mmCIF file of C-alpha atoms in Angstrom:
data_model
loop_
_atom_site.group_PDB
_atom_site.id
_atom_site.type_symbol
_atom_site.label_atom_id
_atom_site.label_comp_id
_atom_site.label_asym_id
_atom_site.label_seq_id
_atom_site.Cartn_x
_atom_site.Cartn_y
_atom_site.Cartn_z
ATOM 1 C CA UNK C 1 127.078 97.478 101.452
ATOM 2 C CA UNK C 2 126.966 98.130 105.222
ATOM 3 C CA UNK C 3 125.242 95.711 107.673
ATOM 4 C CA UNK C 4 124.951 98.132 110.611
ATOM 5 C CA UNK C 5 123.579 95.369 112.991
ATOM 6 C CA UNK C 6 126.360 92.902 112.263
ATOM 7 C CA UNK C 7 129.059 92.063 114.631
ATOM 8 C CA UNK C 8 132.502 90.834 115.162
ATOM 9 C CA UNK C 9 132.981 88.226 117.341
ATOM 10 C CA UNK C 10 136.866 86.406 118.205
ATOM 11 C CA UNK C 11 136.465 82.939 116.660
ATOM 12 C CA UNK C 12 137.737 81.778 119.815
ATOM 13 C CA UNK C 13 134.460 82.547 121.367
ATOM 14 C CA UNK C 14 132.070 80.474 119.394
ATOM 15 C CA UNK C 15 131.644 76.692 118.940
ATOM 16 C CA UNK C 16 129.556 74.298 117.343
ATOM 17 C CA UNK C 17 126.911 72.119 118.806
ATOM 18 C CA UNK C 18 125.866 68.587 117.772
ATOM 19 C CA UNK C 19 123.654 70.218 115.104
ATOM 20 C CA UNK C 20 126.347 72.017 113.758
ATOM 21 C CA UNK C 21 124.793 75.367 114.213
ATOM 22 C CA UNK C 22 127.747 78.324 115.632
ATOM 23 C CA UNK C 23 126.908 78.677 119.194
ATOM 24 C CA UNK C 24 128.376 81.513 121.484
ATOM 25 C CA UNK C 25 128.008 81.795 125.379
ATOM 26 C CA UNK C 26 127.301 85.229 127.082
ATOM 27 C CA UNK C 27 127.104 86.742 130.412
ATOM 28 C CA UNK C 28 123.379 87.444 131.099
ATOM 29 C CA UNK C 29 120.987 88.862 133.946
ATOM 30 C CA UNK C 30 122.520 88.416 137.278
ATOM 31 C CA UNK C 31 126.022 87.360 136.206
ATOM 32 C CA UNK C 32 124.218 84.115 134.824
ATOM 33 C CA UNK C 33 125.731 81.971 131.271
ATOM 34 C CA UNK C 34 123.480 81.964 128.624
ATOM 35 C CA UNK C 35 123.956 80.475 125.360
ATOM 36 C CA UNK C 36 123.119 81.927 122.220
ATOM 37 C CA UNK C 37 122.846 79.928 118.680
ATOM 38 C CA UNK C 38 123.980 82.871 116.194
ATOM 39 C CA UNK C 39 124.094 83.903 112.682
ATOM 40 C CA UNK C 40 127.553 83.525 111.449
ATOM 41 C CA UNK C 41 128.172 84.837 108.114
ATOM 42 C CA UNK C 42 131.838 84.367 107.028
ATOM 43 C CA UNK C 43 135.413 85.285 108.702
ATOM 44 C CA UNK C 44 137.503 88.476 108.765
ATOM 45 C CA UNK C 45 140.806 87.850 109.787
ATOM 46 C CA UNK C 46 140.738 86.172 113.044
ATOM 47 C CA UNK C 47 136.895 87.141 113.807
ATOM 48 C CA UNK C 48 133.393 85.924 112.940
ATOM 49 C CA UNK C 49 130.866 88.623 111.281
ATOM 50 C CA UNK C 50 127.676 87.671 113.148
ATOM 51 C CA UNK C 51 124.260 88.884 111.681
ATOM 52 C CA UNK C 52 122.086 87.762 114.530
ATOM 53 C CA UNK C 53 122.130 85.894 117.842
ATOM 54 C CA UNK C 54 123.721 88.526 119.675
ATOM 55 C CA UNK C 55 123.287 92.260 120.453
ATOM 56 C CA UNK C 56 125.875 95.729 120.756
ATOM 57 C CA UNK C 57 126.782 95.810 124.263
ATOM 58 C CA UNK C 58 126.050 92.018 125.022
ATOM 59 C CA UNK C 59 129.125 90.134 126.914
ATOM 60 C CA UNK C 60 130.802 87.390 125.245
ATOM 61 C CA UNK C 61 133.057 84.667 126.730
ATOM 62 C CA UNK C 62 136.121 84.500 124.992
ATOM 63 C CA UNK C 63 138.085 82.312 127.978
ATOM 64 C CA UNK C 64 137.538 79.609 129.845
ATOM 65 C CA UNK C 65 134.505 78.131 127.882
ATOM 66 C CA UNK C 66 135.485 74.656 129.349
ATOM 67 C CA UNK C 67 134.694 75.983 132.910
ATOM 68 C CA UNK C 68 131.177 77.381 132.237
ATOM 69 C CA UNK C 69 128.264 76.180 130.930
ATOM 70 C CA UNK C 70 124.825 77.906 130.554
ATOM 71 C CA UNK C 71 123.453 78.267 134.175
ATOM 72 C CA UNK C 72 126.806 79.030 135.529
ATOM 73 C CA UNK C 73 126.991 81.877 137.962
ATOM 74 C CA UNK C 74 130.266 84.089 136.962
ATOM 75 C CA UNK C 75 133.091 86.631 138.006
ATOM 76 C CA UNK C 76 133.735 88.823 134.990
ATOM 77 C CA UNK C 77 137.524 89.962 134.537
ATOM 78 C CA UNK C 78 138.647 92.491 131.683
ATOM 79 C CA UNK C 79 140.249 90.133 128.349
ATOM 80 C CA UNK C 80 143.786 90.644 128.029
#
């Protein structure tokens, strides 16, 4: 089947917290770092297939995670 409201995130994106659940941060309202618990459901290739936590359109942090933390105002640049 088709899950037409998964997503594929870059497993370089998402991390674990202390209760082990896949965590993701995102760029939010006014440029702010929010972080999202998600629904991870297995790997393809070098990306996670994500169910829930996230939606289409929504801005993930792929670089830099040790920089930022939820709170953090940011300056978005393009990934390379």
């Amino acid at each position: 089947g088709i899950n037409e409201q998964a997503l594929l995130v870059p497993q370089q994106a998402v991390t674990y917290d202390a209760k082990g659940q896949p965590t993701a941060l995102v760029v939010g309202t006014n440029e702010q770092v929010e972080l999202r618990v998600l629904q991870v459901n297995r790997s393809i290739g070098n990306q996670w297939l994500v169910s829930g936590g996230l939606k289409a359109g929504e801005r993930v942090i792929t670089e830099g995670l040790q920089k930022v933390h939820p709170g953090s105002v940011v300056k978005i640049a393009a990934a390379k």
